[in-house]
XYZ file of C-alpha atoms in Angstrom:
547
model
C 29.208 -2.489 -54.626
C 31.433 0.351 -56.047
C 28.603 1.405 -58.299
C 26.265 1.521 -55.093
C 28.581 3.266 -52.813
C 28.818 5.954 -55.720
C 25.052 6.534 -55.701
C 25.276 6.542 -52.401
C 27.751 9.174 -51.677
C 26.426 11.399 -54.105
C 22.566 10.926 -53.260
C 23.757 12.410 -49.366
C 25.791 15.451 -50.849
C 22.478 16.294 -52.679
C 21.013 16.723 -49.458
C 18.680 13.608 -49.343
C 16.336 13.056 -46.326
C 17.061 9.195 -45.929
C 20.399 7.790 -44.697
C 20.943 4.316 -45.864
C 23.136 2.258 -43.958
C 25.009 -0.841 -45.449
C 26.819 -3.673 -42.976
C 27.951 -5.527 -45.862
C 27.762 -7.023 -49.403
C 25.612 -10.268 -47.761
C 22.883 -7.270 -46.604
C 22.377 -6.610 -50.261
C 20.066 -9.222 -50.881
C 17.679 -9.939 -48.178
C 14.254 -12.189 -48.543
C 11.211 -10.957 -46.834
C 8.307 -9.167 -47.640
C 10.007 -6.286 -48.207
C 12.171 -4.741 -51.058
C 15.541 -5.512 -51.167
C 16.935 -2.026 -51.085
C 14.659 -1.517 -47.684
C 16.384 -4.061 -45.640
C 19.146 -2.965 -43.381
C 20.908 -4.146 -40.030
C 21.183 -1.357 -37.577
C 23.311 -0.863 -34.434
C 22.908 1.724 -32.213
C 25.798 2.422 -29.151
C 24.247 4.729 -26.140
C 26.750 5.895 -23.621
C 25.080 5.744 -20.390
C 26.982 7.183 -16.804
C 28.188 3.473 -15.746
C 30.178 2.907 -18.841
C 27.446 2.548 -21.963
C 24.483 0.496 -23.417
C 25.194 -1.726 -26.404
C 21.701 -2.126 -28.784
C 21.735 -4.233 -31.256
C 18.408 -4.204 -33.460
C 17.391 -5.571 -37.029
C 15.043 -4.233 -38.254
C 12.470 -4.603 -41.566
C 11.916 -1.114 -42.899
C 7.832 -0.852 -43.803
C 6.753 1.454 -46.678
C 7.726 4.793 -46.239
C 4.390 6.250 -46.955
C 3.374 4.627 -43.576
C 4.958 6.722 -41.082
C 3.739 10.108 -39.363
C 4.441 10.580 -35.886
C 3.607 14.019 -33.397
C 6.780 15.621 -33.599
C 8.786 12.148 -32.471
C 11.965 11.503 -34.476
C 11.316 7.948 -35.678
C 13.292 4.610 -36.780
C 16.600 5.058 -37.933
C 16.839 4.928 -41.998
C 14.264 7.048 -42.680
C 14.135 10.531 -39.959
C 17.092 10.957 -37.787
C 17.692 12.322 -34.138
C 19.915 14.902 -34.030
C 21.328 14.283 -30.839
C 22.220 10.268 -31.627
C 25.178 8.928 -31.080
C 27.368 6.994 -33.813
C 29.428 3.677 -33.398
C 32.656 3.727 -34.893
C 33.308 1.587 -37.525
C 36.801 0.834 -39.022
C 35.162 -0.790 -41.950
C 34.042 1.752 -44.543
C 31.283 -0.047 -45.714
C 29.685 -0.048 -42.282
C 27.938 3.228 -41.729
C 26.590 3.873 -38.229
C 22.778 4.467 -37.807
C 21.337 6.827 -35.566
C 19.289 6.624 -32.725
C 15.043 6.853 -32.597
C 15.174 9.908 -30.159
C 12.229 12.112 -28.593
C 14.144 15.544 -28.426
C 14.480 17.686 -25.486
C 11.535 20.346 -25.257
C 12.544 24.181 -26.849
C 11.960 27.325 -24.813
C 8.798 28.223 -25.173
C 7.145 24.074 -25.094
C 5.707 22.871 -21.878
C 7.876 21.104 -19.755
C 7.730 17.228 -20.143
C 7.267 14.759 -17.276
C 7.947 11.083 -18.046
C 6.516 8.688 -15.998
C 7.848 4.789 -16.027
C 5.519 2.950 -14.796
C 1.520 2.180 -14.675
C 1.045 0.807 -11.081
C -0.975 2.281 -8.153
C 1.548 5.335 -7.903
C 2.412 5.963 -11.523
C -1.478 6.367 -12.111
C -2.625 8.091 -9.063
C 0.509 10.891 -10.548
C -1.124 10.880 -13.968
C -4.166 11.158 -13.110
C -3.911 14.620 -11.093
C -1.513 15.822 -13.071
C -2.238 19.506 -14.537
C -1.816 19.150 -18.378
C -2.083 22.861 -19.204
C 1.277 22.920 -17.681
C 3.240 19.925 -18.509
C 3.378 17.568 -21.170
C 3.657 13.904 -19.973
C 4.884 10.642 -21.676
C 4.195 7.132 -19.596
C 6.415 4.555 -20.337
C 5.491 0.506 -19.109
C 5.414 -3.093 -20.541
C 1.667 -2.925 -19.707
C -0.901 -0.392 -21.082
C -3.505 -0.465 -17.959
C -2.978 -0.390 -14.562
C -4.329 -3.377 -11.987
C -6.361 -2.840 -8.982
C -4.438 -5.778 -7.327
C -6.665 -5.709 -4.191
C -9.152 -7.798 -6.170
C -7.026 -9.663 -8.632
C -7.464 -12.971 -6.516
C -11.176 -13.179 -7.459
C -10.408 -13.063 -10.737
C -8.588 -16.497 -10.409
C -11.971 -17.989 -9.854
C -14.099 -16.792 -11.304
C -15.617 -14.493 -9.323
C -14.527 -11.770 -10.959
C -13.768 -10.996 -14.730
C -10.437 -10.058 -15.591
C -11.205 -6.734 -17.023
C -12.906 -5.798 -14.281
C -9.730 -5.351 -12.612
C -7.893 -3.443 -15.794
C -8.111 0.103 -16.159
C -6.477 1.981 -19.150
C -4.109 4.176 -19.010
C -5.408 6.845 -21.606
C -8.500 6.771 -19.403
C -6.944 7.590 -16.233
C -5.300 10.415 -18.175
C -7.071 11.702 -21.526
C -4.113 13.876 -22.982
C -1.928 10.555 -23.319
C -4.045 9.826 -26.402
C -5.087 13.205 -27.493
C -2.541 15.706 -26.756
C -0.257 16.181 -29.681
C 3.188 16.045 -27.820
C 1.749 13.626 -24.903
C 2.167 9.758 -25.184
C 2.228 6.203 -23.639
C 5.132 4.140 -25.079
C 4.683 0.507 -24.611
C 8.594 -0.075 -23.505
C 10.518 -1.072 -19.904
C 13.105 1.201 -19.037
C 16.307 0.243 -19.291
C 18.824 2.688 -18.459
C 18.764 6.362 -16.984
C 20.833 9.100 -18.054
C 20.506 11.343 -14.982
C 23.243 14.340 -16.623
C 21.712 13.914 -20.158
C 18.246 13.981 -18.527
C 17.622 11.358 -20.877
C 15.580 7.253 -20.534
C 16.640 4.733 -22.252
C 13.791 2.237 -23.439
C 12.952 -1.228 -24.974
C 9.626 -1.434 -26.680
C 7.856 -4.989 -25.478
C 6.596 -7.250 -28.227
C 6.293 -10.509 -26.032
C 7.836 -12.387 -29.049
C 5.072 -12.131 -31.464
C 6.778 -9.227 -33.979
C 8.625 -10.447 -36.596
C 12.343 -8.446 -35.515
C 13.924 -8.007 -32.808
C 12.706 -5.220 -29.647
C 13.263 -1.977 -30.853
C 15.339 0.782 -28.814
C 14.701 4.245 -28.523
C 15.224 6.631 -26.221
C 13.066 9.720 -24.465
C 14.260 13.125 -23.186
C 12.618 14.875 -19.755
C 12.497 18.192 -18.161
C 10.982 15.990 -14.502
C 11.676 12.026 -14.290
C 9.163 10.304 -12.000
C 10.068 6.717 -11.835
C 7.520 4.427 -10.280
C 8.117 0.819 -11.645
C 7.165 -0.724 -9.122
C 9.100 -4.576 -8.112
C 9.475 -8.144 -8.304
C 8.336 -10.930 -6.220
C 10.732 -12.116 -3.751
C 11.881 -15.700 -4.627
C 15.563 -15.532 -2.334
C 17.353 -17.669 -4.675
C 15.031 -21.041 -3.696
C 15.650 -23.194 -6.695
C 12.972 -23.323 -9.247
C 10.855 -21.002 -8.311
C 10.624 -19.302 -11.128
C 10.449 -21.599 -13.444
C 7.223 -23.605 -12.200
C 5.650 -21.505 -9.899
C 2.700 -18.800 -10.432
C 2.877 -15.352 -9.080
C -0.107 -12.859 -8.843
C 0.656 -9.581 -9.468
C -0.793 -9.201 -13.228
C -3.484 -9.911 -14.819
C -1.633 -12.238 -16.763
C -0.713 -14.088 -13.850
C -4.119 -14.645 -12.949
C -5.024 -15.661 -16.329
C -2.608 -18.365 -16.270
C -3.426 -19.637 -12.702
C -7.082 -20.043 -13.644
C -5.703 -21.659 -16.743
C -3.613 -24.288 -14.638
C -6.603 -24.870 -12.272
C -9.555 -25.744 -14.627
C -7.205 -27.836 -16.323
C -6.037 -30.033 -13.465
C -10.154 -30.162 -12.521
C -10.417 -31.869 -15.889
C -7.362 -33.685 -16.546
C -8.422 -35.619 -13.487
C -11.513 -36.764 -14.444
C -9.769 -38.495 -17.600
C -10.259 -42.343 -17.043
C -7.147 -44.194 -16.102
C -5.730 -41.242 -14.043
C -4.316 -43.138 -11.123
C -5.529 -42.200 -7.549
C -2.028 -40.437 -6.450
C -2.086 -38.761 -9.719
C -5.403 -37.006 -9.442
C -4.314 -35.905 -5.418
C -1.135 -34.612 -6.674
C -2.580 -32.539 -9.690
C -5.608 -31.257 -7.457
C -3.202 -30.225 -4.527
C -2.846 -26.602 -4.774
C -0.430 -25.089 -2.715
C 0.482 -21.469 -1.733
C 3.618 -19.934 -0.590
C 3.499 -17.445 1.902
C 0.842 -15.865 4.448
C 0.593 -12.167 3.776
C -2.447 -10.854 2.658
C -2.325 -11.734 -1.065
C -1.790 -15.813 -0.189
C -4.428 -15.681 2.567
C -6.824 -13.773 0.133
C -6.159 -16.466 -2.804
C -6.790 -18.866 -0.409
C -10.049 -17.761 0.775
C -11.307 -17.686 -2.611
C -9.755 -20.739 -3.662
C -11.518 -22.551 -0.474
C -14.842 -20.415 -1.576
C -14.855 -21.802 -5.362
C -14.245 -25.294 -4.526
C -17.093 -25.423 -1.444
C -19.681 -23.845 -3.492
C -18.679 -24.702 -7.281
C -16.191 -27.547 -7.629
C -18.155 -30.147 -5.149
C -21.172 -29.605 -7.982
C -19.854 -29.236 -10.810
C -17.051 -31.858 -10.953
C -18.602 -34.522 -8.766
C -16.352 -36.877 -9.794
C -13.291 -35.119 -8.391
C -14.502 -33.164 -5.711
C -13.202 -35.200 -2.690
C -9.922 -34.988 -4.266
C -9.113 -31.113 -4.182
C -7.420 -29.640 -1.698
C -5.616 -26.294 -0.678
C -2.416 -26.141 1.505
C -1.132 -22.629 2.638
C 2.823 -22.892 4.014
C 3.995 -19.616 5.712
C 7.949 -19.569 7.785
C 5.898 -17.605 10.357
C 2.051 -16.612 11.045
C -0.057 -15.740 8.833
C -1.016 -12.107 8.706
C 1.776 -10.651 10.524
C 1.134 -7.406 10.428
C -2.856 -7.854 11.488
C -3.798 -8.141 15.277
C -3.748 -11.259 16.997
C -7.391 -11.710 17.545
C -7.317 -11.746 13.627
C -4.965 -13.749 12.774
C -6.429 -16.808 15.478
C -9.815 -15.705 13.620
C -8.138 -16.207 9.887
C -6.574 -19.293 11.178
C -9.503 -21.211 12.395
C -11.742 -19.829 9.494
C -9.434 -20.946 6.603
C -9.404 -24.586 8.747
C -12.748 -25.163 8.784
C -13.235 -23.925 5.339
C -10.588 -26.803 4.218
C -7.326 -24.797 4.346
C -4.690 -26.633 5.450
C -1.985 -24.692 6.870
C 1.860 -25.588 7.256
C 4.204 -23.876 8.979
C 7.443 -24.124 6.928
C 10.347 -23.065 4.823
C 10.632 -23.992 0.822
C 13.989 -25.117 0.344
C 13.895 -26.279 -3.346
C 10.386 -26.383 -5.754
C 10.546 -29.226 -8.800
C 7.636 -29.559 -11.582
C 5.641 -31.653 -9.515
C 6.844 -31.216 -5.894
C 7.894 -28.992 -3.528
C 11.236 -30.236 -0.875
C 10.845 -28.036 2.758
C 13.852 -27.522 4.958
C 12.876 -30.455 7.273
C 12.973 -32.419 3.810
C 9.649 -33.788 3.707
C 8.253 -33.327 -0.023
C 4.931 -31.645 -0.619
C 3.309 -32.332 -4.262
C 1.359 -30.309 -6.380
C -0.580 -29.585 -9.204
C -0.616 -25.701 -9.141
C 1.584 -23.571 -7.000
C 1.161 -19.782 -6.228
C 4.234 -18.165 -5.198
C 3.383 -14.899 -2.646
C 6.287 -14.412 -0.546
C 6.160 -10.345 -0.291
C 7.977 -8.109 -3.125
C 11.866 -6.569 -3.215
C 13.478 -4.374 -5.954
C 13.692 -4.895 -9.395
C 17.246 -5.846 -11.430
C 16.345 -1.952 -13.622
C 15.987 -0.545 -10.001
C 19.145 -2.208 -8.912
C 21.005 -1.067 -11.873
C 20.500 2.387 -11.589
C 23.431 4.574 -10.736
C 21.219 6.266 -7.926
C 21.728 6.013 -3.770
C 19.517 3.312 -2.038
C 17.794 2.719 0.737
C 17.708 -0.115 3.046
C 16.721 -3.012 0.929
C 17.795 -1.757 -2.499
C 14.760 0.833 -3.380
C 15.633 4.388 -4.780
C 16.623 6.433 -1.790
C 14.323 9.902 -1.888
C 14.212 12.188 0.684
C 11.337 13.861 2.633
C 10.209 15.294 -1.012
C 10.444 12.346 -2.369
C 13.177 13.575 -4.710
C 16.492 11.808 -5.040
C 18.704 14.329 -3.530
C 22.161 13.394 -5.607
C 20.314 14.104 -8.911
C 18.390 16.914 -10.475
C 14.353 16.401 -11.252
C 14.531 12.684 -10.724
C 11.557 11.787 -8.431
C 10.496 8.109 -6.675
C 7.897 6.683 -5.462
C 5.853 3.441 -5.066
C 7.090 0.183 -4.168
C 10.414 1.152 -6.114
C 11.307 3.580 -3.789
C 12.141 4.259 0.511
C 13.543 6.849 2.698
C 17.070 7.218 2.751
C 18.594 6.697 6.154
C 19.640 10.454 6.488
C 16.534 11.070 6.931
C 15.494 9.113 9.984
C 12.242 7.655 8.684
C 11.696 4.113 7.680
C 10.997 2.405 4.760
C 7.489 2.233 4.523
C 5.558 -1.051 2.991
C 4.946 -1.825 -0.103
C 1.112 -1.086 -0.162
C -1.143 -0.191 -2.857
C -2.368 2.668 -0.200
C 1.067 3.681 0.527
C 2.002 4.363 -3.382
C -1.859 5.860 -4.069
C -1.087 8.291 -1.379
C 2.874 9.397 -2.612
C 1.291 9.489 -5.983
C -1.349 11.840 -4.438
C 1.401 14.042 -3.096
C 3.574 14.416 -5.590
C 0.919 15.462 -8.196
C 0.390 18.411 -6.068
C 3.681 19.537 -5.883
C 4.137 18.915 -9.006
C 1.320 20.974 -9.746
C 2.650 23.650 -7.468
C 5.898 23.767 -8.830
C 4.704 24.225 -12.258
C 2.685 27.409 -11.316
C 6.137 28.747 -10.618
C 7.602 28.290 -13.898
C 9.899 25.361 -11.952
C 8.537 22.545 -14.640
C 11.386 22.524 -16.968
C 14.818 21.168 -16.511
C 17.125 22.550 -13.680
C 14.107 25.255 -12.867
C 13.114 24.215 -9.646
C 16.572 24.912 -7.405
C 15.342 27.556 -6.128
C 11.339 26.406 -6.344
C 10.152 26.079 -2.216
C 8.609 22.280 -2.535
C 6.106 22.751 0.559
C 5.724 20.747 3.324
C 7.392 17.153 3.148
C 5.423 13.978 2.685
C 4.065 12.134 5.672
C 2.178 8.954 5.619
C -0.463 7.969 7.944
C -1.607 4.108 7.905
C -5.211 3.984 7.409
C -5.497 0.386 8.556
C -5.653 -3.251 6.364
C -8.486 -5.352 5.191
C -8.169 -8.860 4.059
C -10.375 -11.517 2.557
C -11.159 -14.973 4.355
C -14.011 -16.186 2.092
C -17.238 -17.166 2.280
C -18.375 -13.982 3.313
C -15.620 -13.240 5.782
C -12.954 -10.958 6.525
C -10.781 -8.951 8.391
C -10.542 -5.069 9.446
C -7.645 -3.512 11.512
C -7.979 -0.162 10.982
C -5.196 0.550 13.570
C -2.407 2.799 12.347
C 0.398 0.838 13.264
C 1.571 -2.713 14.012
C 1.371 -1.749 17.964
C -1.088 0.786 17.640
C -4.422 1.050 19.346
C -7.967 1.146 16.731
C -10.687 -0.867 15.653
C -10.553 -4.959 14.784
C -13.136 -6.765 13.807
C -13.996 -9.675 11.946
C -16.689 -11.967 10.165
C -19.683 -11.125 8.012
C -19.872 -7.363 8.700
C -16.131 -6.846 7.916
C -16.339 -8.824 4.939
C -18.968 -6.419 3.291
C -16.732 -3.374 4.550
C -14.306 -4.671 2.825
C -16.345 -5.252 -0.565
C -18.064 -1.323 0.214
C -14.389 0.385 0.658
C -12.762 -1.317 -2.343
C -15.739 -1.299 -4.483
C -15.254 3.024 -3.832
C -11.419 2.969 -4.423
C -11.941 1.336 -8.010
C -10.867 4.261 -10.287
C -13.512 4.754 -12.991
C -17.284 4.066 -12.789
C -17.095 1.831 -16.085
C -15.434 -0.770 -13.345
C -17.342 0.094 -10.659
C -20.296 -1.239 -12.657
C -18.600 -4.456 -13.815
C -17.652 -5.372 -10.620
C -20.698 -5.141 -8.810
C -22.533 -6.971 -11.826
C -19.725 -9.814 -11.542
C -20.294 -10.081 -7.692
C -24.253 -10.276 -7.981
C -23.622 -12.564 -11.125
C -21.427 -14.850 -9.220
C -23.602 -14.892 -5.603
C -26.713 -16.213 -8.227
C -25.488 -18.046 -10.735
C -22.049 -19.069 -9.205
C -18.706 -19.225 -11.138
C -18.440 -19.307 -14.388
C -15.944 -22.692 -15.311
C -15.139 -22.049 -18.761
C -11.612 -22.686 -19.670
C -10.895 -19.920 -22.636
C-alpha cells in the first residue's frame, strides 16, 4: 500500500487527468469483470438547504475508451465537476470523490430550462418551447409521456399499450439532437433553490449490476411538473396488493392479473368459491378513472369473456365501491344515467368505505369482507413524498404554492405546474383539479411566457426581476367526458360543478367522446394506431393473449 500511495501521489502532481480514489486495502482486490485497478467505492456528500443529502454509490468503472458525453462532466474517477463537493475523511487512505455535475451555463450559452417531469404539463411545456432560445434538459423515471384518458382500454384489450405512449424526444426533437439538450432518465430528489441546482437519481428498476447512480444538474429556469401519487390515506395494505392505473405499467400488470385469473380458473379441481373469489374484480373509488375501467371491464367480459372462456363465464363479476356517488363532479342526470347503465351492464355497485385490504379480501368499515381476485385502487391523487420534501411554501393540500404566474414567489426562476402544484391562499383562487386539461392548459401558458421572457434576454438566471410576465393565468373548465361502455358515455360540458351547459348521454356522447380524444392525442403516429386498434377491436374483438 505504501508503494501504491507513492505512485499515487506523484502520478496527481504530474498533472494526471484521472483521480483514483482508494477506501481501503480490502478495495484493492475486487472480482468482477473488470480490472482490479478500475474498481473503486465512491461517496459523494451534497449539502442541500434543509441540512444535506448523503449518496452513497458503488460503482464498476467500464473501459475508459467508452465514454464521450456533450459537454456533461461524467462519473467520478475518470472527469471531474469542478463545482463538487468533498466528504471529509479523517482516514488518509480515504480520498473523497467528486460529484457527476452538469455545470452552470457561461455568458454567452443559452439559458437552460430543466424540466422534471414527462406528464400532461411537463410535455405540453416542451413541446412549445422555443429552442433557439433556451436549452432544455427533462428529467423523469419514464421516457414517454401517457395519454391517461385512454389508458383503461388498454387493460382489455381494446387498445394496445403503445398506443397510449408517446416519446419524449418526439414531442421535443432537440432533446435528442441538440448538443447541450437532454432527457436524463432520473427522479428528482432534492432542490437546491440558492445553488440553482437538482439533485437526481438515475432509475435502473433493479436490473443494473450497481447501485443508482447520483448526479446532479444546474438551471438558469426550474419548471417542476412531477406530477403525484395515488391517494391510499393510510388504509392498510393498499399498497402492497392493490393495482393502480396511472402508467402504462400499471395497466400492463392489471391485464396481466386478469387473463391469469380467467385461466387459473378453468384449471380442474379449482373449487367453486375459489374460482368466484379469483374472478371477482373489484374497484375502489367512483371518479372518472374507476367508472371508465369499469365500463370497459363490463364491455370485455359481455362481448369477449362469455365466448371465449365458456367455462368460466358465469363466474366473473365486477364490483365498483365508492364512500359517496359516483361521478361527483358530473350532473345528476348523469350520474342516475352511469348508475343504471353500469347495472344493467353487470356492475355491481357498493356504497362503502375500505377499512383494511388483505391478499385475497377486502374488510369495509361496517366489517363485512369483500373477496377478490384483482383489485384496482382509484381513489383520486395527492402530493408526492419529493413534493412534500421540498423546502418550498404550499398550498392547501401539500402542492407547490405558485402564484398567479405560476411562479413560486419565495424563490427565484422556480416555476409549478400540473397536478404538483395549486394557488397559494394569498392569492384568493382555489386549487384547481388535478386534470389532464387543467395541466395541458398551464403547460400551454407557461411556454408562452416562457417564450416571451426569453425574447427579453430574461432566460438566464436572476434575469427576469425586472422581465413584465404578462397577464396572469386563468383557467376556464371546458367540461368532462367519461366512458360507460358499450358504446356509452357521458358529456357535461358545463364549466363548473353548479354551472349551467350542455349534458348529454348515450350513444352520441360516447362517439364525442372517442372524436375529441382521438384529436387531443399528440402525434399522428398514435392517432393512426388508435383508430386501427378501435376498428380492430369492434371486428375482430379483443385480443386475449397473455404476453
Amino acid at each position: 500500500m505504501a508503494l501504491a500511495r507513492i505512485a499515487r501521489n506523484g502520478f496527481r502532481r504530474s498533472g494526471g487527468a484521472v483521480g483514483t480514489t482508494y477506501a481501503s486495502e480490502k478495495d484493492a482486490l475486487c472480482e468482477g469483470a473488470y480490472a482490479p485497478h478500475k474498481c473503486q467505492s465512491f461517496i459523494g456528500d451534497v449539502g442541500t438547504p434543509s441540512g444535506g443529502l448523503s449518496y452513497l454509490s458503488s460503482i464498476k468503472t467500464p473501459p475508459f475508451s467508452s465514454y464521450g458525453t456533450r459537454g456533461m462532466k461524467t462519473t467520478p474517477q475518470y472527469q471531474f465537476g469542478h463545482a463538487q463537493r468533498v466528504i471529509e475523511e479523517s482516514d488518509s487512505e480515504h480520498e473523497s470523490a467528486k460529484y457527476p455535475t452538469l455545470e452552470a451555463t457561461k455568458p454567452g450559452e443559452k439559458p437552460r430550462v430543466v424540466v422534471l417531469g414527462s406528464g400532461w404539463a411537463a410535455c405540453r411545456f416542451l413541446k412549445g418551447l422555443d429552442t433557439k432560445l433556451y436549452d432544455v434538459v427533462c428529467i423523469s423515471p419514464r421516457n414517454h409521456m401517457v395519454f391517461t384518458p385512454l389508458l383503461a382500454s388498454t387493460c382489455v384489450g381494446t387498445l394496445e399499450f403503445r398506443s397510449v405512449a408517446e416519446p419524449v424526444s418526439q414531442i421535443q426533437t432537440a432533446l435528442a439532437k441538440d448538443p447541450n439538450s437532454y432527457f436524463f432518465l432520473a427522479s428528482c430528489t432534492d432542490v437546491d433553490t440558492d445553488k440553482h441546482e437538482v439533485y437526481c437519481e438515475t432509475v435502473d428498476d433493479g436490473e443494473l449490476y450497481s447501485e443508482p447512480y447520483h448526479f446532479k444538474v444546474a438551471y438558469d429556469k426550474l419548471v417542476i411538473a412531477s406530477g403525484s401519487e395515488p391517494l391510499t390515506f393510510g388504509i392498510k395494505g393498499v399498497k402492497e396488493h392493490a393495482f393502480f392505473l396511472r402508467e402504462v405499467t400499471h395497466a400492463q400488470e392489471i391485464r396481466k392479473r386478469l387473463l391469469l385469473n380467467l385461466m387459473l380458473s378453468e384449471n380442474p379441481g379449482m373449487s367453486e368459491e375459489e374460482k368466484e373469489r379469483l374472478l371477482h374484480c373489484v374497484v375502489i373509488g367512483g371518479g372518472p378513472t374507476g367508472v371508465e375501467f369499469s365500463g370497459e371491464l363490463s364491455d370485455f367480459i359481455m362481448r369477449d369473456v362469455r365466448q371465449r372462456y365458456a367455462h368460466v363465464k358465469n363466474y366473473i363479476r365486477v364490483t365498483l365501491i365508492e364512500a359517496n356517488e359516483i361521478l361527483s363532479s358530473f350532473d345528476v342526470g348523469l350520474r342516475e344515467y352511469a348508475t343504471k347503465h353500469l347495472t344493467k351492464c353487470g356492475v355491481r355497485l357498493v356504497r362503502g368505505i375500505v377499512k383494511e385490504v388483505h391478499p385475497n379480501k377486502i374488510v369495509l368499515s361496517d366489517g363485512s369482507d369483500v373477496p377478490y381476485g384483482l383489485l384496482v385502487w382509484s381513489t383520486g391523487v395527492g402530493p408526492s413524498e419529493f413534493v412534500k420534501s421540498l423546502n418550498l411554501p404550499k398550498s392547501p393540500g401539500g402542492r407547490i404554492g405558485v402564484n398567479e404566474w405560476l411562479q413560486a414567489p419565495s424563490v427565484e426562476d422556480v416555476f409549478a405546474l400540473g397536478d404538483c402544484a395549486g394557488f397559494l391562499e394569498q392569492t384568493g383562487r382555489p386549487v384547481l383539479p388535478a386534470l389532464a386539461q387543467v395541466a395541458e392548459r398551464e403547460g400551454k401558458y407557461l411556454v408562452e411566457l416562457f417564450n416571451r421572457i426569453g425574447k427579453q434576454n430574461g432566460g438566464k438566471a436572476f434575469a427576469a426581476k425586472d422581465v413584465p410576465l404578462g397577464d396572469p393565468f386563468v383557467y376556464k373548465h371546458l367540461g368532462s367526458m367519461a366512458s360507460v361502455g358499450r358504446y356509452k358515455a357521458l358529456v357535461d360540458l358545463r364549466q363548473s360543478k353548479d354551472g349551467k351547459g350542455l349534458s348529454m348521454a348515450g350513444f352520441v356522447s360516447w362517439f364525442i367522446w372517442r372524436s375529441a380524444y382521438l384529436t387531443r392525442v399528440i402525434s399522428w403516429r398514435n392517432r393512426v394506431y388508435v383508430a386501427v386498434n378501435w376498428a380492430t377491436t369492434l371486428v375482430f374483438g379483443r385480443d386475449n393473449s397473455r404476453i
